[in-house]
PDB file of C-alpha atoms in Angstrom:
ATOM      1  CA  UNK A   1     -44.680 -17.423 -45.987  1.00 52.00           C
ATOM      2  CA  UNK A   2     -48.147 -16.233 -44.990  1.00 54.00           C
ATOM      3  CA  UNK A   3     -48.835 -12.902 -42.884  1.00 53.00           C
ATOM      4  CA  UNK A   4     -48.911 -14.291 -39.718  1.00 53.00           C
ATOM      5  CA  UNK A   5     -45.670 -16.417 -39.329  1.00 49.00           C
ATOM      6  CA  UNK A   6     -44.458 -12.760 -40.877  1.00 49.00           C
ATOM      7  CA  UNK A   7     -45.886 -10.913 -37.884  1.00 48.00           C
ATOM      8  CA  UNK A   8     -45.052 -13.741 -34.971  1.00 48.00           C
ATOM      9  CA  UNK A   9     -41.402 -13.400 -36.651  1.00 49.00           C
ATOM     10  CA  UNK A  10     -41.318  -9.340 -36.103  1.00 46.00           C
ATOM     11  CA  UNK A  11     -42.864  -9.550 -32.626  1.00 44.00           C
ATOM     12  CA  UNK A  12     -40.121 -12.271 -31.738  1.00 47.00           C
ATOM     13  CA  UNK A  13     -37.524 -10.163 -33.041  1.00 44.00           C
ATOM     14  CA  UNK A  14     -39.156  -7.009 -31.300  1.00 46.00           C
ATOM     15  CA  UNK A  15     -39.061  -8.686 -28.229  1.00 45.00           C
ATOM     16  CA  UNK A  16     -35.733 -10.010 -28.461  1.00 49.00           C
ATOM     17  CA  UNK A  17     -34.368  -6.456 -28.724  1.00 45.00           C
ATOM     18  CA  UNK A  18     -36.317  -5.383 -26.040  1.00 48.00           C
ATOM     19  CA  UNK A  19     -34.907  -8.096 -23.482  1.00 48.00           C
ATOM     20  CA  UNK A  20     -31.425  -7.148 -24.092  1.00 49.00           C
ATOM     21  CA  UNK A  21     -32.610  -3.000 -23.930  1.00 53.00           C
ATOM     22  CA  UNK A  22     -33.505  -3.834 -20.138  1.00 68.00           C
ATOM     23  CA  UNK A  23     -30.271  -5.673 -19.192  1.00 79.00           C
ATOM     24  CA  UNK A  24     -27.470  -3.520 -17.123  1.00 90.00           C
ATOM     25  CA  UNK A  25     -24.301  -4.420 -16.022  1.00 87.00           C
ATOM     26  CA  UNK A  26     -23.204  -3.303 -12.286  1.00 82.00           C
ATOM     27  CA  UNK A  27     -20.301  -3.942  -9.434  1.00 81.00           C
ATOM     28  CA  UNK A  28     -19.543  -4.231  -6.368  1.00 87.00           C
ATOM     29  CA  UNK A  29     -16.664  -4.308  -4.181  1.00 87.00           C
ATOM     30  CA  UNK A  30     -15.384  -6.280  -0.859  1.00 87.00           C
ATOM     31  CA  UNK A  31     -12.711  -5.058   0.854  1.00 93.00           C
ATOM     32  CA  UNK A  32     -11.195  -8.007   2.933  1.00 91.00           C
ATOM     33  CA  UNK A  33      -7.581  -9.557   4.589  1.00 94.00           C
ATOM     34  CA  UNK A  34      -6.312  -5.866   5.733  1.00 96.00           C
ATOM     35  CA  UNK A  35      -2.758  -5.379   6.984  1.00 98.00           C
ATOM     36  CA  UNK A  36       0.268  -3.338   7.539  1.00 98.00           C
ATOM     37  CA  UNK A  37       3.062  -2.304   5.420  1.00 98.00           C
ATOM     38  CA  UNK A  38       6.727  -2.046   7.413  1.00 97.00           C
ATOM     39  CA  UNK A  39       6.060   2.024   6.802  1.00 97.00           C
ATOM     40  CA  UNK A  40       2.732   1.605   8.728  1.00 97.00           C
ATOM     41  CA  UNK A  41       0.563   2.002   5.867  1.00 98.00           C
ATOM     42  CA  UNK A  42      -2.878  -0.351   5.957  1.00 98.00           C
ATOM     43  CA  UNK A  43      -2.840  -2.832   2.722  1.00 98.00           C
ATOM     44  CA  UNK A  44      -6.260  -5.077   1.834  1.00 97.00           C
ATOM     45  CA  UNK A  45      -7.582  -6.965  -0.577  1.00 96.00           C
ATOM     46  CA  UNK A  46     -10.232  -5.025  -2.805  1.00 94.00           C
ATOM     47  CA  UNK A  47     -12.883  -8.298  -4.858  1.00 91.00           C
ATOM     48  CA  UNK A  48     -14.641  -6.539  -7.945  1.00 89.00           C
ATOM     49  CA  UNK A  49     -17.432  -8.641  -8.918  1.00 88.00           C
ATOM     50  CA  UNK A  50     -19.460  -8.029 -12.181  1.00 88.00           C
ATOM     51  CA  UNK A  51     -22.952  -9.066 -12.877  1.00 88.00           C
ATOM     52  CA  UNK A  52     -25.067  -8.296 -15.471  1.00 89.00           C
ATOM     53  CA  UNK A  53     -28.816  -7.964 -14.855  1.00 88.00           C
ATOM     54  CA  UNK A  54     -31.285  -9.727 -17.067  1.00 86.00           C
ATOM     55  CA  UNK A  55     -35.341  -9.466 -17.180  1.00 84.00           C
ATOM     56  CA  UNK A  56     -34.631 -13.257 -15.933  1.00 84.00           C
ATOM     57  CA  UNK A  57     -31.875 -12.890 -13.370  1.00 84.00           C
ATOM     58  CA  UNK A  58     -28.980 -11.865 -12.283  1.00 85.00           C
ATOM     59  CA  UNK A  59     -25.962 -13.271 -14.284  1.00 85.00           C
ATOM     60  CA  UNK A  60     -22.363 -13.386 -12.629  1.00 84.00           C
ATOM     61  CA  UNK A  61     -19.876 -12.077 -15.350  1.00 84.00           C
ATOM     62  CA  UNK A  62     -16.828 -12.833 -12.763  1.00 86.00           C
ATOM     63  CA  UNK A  63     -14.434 -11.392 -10.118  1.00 88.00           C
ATOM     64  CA  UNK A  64     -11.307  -9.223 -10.248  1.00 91.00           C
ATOM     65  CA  UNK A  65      -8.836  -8.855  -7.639  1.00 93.00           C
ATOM     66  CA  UNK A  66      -6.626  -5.393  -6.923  1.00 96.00           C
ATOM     67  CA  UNK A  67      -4.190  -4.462  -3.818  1.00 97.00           C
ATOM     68  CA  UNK A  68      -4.432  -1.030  -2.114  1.00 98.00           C
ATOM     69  CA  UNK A  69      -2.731   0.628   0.948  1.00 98.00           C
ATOM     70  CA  UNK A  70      -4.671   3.731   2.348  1.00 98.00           C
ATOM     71  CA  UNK A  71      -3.391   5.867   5.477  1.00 98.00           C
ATOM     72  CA  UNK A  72      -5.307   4.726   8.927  1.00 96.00           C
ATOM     73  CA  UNK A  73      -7.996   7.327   8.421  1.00 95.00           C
ATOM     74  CA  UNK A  74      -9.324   5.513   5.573  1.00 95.00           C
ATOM     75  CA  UNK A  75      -7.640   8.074   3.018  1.00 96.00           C
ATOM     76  CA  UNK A  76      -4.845   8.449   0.297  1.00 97.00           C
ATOM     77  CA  UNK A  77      -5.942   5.414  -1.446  1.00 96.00           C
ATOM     78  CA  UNK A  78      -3.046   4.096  -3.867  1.00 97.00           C
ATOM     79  CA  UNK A  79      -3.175   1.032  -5.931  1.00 97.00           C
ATOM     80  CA  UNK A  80      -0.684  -1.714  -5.966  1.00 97.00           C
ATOM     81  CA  UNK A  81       1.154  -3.019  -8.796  1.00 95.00           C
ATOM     82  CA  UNK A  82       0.639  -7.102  -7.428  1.00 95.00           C
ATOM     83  CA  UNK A  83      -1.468  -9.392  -9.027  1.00 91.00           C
ATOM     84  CA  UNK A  84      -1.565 -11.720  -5.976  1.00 95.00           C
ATOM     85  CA  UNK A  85      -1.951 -10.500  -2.118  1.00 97.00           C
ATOM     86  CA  UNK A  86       1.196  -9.493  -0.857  1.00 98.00           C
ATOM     87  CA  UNK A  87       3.467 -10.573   2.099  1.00 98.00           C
ATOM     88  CA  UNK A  88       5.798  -7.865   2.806  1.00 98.00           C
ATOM     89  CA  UNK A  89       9.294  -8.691   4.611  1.00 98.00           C
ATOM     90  CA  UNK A  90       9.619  -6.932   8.204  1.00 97.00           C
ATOM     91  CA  UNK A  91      12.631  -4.987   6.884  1.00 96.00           C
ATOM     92  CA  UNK A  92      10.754  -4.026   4.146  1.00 96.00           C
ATOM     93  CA  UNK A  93      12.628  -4.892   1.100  1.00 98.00           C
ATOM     94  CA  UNK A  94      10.500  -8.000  -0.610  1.00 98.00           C
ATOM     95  CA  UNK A  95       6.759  -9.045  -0.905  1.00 98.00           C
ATOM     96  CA  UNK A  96       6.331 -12.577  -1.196  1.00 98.00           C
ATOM     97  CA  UNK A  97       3.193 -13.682  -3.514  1.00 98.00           C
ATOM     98  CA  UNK A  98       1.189 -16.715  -4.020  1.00 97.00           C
ATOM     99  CA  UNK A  99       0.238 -18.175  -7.625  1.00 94.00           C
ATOM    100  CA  UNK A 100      -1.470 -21.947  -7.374  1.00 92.00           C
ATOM    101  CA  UNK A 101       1.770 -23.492  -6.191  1.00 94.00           C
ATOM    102  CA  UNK A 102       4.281 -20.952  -7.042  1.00 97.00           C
ATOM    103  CA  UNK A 103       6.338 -18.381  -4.626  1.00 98.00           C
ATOM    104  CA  UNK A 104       7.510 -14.776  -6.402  1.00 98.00           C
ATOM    105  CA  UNK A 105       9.484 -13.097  -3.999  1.00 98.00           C
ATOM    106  CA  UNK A 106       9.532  -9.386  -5.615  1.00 98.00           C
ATOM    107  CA  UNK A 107      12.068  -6.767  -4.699  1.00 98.00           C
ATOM    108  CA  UNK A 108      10.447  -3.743  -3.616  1.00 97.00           C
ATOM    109  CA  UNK A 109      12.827  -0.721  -4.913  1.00 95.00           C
ATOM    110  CA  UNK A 110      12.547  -1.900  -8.356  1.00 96.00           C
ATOM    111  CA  UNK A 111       9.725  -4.169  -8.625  1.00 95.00           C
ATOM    112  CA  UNK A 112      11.700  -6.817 -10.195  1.00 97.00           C
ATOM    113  CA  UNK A 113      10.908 -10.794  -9.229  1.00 98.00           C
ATOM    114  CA  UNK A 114      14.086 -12.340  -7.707  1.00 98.00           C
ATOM    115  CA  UNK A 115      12.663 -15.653  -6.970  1.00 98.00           C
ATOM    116  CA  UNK A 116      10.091 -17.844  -8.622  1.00 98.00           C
ATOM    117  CA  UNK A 117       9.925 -21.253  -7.809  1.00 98.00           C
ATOM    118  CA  UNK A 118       7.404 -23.889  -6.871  1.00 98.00           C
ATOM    119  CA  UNK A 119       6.924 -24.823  -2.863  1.00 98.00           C
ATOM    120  CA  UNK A 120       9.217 -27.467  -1.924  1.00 98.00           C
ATOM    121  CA  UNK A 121       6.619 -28.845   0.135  1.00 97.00           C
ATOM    122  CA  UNK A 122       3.133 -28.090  -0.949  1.00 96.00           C
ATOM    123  CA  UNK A 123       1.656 -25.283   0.300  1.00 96.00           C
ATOM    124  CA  UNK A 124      -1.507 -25.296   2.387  1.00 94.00           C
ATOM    125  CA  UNK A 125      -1.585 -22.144   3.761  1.00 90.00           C
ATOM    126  CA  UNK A 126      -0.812 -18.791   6.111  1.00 92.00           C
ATOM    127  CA  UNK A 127       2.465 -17.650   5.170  1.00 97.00           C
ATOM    128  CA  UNK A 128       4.791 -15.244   7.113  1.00 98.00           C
ATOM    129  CA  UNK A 129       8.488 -13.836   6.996  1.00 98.00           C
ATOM    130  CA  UNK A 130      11.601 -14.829   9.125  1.00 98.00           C
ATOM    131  CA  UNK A 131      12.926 -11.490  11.126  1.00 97.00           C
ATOM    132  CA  UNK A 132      16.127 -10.864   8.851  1.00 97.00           C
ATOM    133  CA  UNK A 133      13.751 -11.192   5.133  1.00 98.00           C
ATOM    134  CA  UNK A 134      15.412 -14.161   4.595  1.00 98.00           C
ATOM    135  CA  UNK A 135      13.276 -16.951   5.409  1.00 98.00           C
ATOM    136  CA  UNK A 136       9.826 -17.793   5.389  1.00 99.00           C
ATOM    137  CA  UNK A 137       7.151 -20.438   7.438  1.00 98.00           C
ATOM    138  CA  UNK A 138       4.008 -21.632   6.008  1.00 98.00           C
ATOM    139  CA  UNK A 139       1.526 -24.587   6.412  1.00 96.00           C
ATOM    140  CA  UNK A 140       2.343 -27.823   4.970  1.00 96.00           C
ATOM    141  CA  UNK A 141      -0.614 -28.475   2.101  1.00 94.00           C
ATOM    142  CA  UNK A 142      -1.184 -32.551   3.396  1.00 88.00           C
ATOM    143  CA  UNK A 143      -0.855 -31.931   7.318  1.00 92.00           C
ATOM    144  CA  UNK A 144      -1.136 -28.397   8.167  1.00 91.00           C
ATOM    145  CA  UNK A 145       1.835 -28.368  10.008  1.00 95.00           C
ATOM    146  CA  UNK A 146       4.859 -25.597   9.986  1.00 97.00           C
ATOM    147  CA  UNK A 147       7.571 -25.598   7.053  1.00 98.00           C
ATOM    148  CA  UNK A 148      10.436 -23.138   7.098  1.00 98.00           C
ATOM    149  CA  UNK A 149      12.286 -22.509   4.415  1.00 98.00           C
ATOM    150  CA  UNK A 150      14.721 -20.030   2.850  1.00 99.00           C
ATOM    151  CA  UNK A 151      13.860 -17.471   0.838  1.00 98.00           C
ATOM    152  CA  UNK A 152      14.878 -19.094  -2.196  1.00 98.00           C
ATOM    153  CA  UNK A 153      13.049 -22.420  -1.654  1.00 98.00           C
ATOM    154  CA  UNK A 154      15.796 -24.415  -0.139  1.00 98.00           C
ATOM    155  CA  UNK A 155      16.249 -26.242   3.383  1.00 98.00           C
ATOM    156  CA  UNK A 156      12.680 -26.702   3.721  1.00 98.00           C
ATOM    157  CA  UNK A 157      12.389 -28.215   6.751  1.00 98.00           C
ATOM    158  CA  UNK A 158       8.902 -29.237   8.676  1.00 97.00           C
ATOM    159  CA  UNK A 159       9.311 -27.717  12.023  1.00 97.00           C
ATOM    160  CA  UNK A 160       5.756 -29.391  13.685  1.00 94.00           C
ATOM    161  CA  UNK A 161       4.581 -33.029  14.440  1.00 90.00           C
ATOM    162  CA  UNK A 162       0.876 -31.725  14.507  1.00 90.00           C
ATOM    163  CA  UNK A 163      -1.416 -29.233  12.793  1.00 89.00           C
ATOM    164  CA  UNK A 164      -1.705 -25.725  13.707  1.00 90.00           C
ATOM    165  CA  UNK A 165      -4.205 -23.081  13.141  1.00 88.00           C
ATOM    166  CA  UNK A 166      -3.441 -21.511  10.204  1.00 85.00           C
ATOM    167  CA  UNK A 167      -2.485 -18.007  12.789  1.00 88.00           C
ATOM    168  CA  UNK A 168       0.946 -18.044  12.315  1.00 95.00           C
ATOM    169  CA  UNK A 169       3.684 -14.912  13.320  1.00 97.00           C
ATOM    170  CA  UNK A 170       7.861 -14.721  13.104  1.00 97.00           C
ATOM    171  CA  UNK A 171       8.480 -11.648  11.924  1.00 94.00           C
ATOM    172  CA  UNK A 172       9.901  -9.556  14.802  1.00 96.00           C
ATOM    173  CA  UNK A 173      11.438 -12.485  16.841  1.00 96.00           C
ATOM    174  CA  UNK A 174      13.187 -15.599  16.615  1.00 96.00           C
ATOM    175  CA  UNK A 175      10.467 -17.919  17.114  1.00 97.00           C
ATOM    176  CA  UNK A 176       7.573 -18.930  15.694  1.00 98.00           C
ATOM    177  CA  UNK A 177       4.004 -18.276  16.990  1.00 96.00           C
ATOM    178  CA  UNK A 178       1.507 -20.832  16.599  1.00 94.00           C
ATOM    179  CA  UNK A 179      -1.603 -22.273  18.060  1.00 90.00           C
ATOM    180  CA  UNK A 180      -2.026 -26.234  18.410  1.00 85.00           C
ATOM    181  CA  UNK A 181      -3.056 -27.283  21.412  1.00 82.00           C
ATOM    182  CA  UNK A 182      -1.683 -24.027  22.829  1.00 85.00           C
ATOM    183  CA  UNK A 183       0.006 -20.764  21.978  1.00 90.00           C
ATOM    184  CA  UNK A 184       3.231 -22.528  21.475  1.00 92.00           C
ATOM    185  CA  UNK A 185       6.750 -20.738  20.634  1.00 96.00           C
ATOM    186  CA  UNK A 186       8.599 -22.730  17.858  1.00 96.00           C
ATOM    187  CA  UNK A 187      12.390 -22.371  16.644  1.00 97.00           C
ATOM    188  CA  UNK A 188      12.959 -22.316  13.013  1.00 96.00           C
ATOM    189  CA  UNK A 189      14.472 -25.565  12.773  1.00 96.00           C
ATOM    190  CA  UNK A 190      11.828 -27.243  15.187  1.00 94.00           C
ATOM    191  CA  UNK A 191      14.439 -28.328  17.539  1.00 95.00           C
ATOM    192  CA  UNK A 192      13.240 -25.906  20.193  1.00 93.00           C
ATOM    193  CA  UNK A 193       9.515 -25.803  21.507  1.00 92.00           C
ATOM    194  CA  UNK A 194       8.150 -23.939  23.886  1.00 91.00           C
ATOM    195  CA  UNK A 195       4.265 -23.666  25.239  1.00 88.00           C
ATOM    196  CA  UNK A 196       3.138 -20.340  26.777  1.00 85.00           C
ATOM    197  CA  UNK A 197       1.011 -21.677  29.741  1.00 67.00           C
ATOM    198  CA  UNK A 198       1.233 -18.936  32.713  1.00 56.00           C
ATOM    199  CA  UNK A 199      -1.451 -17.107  33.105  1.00 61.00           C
ATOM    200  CA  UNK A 200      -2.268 -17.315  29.392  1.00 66.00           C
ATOM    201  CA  UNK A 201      -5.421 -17.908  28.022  1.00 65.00           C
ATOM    202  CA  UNK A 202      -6.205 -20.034  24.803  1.00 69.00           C
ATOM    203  CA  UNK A 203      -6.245 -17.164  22.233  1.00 77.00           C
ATOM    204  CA  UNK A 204      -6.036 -16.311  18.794  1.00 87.00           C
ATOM    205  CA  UNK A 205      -3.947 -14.657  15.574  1.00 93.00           C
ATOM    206  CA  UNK A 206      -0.486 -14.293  17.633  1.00 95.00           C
ATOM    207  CA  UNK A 207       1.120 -10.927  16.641  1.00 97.00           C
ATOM    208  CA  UNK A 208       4.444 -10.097  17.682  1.00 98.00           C
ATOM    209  CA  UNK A 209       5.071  -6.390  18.716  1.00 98.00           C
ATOM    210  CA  UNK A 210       7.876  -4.878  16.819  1.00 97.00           C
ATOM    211  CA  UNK A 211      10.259  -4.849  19.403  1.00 96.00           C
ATOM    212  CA  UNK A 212      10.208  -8.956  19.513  1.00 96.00           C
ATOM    213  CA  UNK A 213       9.895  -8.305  23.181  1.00 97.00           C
ATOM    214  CA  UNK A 214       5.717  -9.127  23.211  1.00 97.00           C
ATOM    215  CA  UNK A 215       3.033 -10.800  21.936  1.00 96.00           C
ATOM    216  CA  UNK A 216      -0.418  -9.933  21.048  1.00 96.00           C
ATOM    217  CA  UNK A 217      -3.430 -12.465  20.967  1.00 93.00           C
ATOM    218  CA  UNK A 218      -7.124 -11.837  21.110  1.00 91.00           C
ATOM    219  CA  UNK A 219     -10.420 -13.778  21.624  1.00 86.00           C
ATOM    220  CA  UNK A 220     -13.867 -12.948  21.450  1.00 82.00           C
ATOM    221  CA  UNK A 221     -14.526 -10.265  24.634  1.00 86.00           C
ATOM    222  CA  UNK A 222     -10.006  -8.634  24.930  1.00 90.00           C
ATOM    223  CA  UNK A 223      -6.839  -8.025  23.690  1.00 94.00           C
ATOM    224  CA  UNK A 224      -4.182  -9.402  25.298  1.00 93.00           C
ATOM    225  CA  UNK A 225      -0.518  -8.618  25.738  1.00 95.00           C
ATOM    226  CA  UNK A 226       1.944 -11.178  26.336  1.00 94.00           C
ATOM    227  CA  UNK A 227       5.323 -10.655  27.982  1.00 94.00           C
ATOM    228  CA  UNK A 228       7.682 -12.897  26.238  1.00 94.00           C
ATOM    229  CA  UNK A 229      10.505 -13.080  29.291  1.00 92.00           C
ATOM    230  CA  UNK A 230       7.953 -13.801  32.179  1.00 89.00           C
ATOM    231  CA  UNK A 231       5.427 -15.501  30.160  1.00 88.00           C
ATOM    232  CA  UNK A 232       2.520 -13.537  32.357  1.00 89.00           C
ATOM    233  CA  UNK A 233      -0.258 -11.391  30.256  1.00 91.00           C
ATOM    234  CA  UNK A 234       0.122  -7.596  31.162  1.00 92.00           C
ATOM    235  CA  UNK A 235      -2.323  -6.659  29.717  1.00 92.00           C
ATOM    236  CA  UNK A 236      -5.860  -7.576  28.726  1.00 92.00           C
ATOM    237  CA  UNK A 237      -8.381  -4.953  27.567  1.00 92.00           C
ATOM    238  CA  UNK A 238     -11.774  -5.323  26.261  1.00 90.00           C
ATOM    239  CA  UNK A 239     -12.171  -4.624  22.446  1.00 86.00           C
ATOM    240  CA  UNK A 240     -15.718  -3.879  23.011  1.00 81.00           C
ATOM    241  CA  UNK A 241     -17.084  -5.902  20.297  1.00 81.00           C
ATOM    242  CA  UNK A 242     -19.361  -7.029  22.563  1.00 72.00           C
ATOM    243  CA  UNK A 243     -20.898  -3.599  22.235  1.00 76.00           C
ATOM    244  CA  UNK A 244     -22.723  -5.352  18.945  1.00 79.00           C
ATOM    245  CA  UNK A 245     -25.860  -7.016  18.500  1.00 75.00           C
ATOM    246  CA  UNK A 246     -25.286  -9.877  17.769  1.00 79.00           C
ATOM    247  CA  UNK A 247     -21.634  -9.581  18.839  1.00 77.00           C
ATOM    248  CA  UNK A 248     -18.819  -9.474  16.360  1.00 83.00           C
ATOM    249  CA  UNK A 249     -16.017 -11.471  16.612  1.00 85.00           C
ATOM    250  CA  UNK A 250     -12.354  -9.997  15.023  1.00 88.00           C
ATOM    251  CA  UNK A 251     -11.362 -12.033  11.847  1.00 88.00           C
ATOM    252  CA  UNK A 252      -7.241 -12.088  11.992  1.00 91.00           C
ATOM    253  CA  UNK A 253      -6.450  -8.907  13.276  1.00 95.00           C
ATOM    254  CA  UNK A 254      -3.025  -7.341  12.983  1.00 97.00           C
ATOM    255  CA  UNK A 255      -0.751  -5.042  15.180  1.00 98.00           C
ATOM    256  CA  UNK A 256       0.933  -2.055  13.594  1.00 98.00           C
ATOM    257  CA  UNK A 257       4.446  -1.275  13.096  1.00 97.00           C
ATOM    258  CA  UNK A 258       4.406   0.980  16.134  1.00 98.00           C
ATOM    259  CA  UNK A 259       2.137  -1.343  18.063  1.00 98.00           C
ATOM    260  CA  UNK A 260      -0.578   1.240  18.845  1.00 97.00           C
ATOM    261  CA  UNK A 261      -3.745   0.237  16.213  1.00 98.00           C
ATOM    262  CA  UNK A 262      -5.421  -3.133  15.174  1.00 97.00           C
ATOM    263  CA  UNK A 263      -6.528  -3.581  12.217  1.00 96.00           C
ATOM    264  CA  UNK A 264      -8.776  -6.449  10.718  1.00 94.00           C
ATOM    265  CA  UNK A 265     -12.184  -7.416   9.574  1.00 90.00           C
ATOM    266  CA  UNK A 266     -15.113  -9.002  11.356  1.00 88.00           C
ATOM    267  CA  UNK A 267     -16.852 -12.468  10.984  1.00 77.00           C
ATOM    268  CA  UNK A 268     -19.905 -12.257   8.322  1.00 71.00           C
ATOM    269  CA  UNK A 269     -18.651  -8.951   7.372  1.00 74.00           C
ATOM    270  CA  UNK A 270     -16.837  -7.731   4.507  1.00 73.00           C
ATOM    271  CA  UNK A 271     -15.620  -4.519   6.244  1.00 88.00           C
ATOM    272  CA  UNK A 272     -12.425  -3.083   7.639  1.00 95.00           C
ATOM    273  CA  UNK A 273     -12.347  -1.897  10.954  1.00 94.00           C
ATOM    274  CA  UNK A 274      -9.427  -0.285  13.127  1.00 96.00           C
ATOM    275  CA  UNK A 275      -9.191   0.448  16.894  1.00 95.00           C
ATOM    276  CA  UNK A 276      -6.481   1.533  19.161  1.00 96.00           C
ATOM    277  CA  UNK A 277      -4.553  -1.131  21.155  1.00 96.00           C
ATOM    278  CA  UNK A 278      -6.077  -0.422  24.315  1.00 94.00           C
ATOM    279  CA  UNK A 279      -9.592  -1.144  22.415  1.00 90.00           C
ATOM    280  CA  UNK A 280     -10.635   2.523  22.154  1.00 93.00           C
ATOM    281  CA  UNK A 281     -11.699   4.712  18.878  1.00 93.00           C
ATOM    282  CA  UNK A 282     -13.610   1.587  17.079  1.00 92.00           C
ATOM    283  CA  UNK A 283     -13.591   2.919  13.198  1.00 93.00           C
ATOM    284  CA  UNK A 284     -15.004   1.591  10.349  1.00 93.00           C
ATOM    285  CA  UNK A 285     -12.617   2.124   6.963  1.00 95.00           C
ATOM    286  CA  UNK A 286     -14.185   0.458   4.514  1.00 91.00           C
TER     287      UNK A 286
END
């Protein structure tokens, strides 16, 4: 082999070496779908993606997924030990977790799974507990309509004739929250229906307080309070969102335990935020 295929060989080689000597792998986080523990502790969502980067580019290595509560200053981060985002049980004693088209239902004192089954209907989406942690509603995979359930995956029965937005709440009281056509109360075997119309709005992502007595909704400019027994709003208070330029608009905020914070995230925005429920102390977490 002469001298010169020699050299062209080395210099390949040479630069071979030297590609991979400028390549660097890197993360970054996304914090996203924040809630509420029953102990009013804030839970989220916390994406990991890894990328490598190459002379050429920027290579996607993939995406890891943990679960973390913090306090609702933003501190005393602890880690979770789910591998799917957790749905915990108003009374506190199970989180229910989605895997493809499987339901775990894990006892929280022990950590131990005491139900694992498939969806008797297939799942499409939103999920949220009964008021006694022993049933559960979610959307129906083929119709988006309501399915309850019990917690161990029998009586499923579909409680809706037509799709709702997947902004679902029943924890807290004994009827469903939903939006179709309207904010619409729904009993748990769909024999009872009941649409809010007084004096309320066309909102979004019902929240019930704790007491079962009220229910919060929001929309792009307030916060509104819903009394459950008159059917009137009593309240509606500006979130001042519109403070922003461009305006942000609240992605499924939630109401704490003690019904005095919101917490959520924001459209094109990979942030937490909380506020107090009468729209004041606007706070960036993550």
């Amino acid at each position: 082999m002469g001298k010169k295929v020699w050299f062209l060989i080395l210099v390949l080689v040479a630069f071979s070496f030297s590609m991979m000597g400028c390549s660097s792998l890197y993360d970054e986080a996304w914090y996203q779908a924040p809630n509420w523990t029953p102990e009013g502790l804030i839970y989220f969502q916390k994406s990991i993606t890894h990328y490598r980067q190459e002379p050429m580019g920027t290579i996607t290595l993939g995406t890891d997924y943990e679960y973390w509560t913090m306090t609702v200053d933003g501190t005393q981060e602890t880690k979770l030990p789910y591998t799917s985002y957790p749905y915990y049980s108003p009374k506190g004693t199970y989180v229910a977790m989605i895997s493809g088209s499987n339901l775990n239902i894990v006892r929280r004192s022990d950590n131990q799974t005491v139900y694992s089954y498939a969806f008797p209907i297939a799942y499409g989406g939103s999920l949220d507990w009964g008021p006694d942690d022993d049933k559960l509603v979610y959307q129906k995979a083929s119709s988006g309509t309501l399915i309850t359930m019990n917690i161990d995956g029998s009586n499923p029965i579909e409680i809706t004739s037509k799709e709702v937005m997947p902004d679902i709440a029943w924890k807290y009281n004994s009827m469903i929250a939903c939006i179709g056509d309207y904010l619409t109360l729904v009993s748990s075997d769909g024999v009872t229906s009941e649409v809010l119309l007084s004096d309320v709005p066309l909102t979004f992502y019902p929240n019930y307080y704790s007491d079962g007595k009220y229910l919060f909704t929001a929309d792009t400019n307030k916060f509104y309070k819903i009394d459950l027994n008159s059917k009137d709003v009593v309240s509606a208070v500006s979130h001042q969102l519109n403070s922003f330029k461009p305006q942000k608009v609240w992605i499924n905020p939630k109401l704490s335990p003690d019904n005095q914070k919101v917490i959520g995230g924001f459209s094109l925005d990979t942030g937490i935020w909380i506020t107090n429920i009468d729209g004041t102390g606007l706070k960036q977490l993550k």
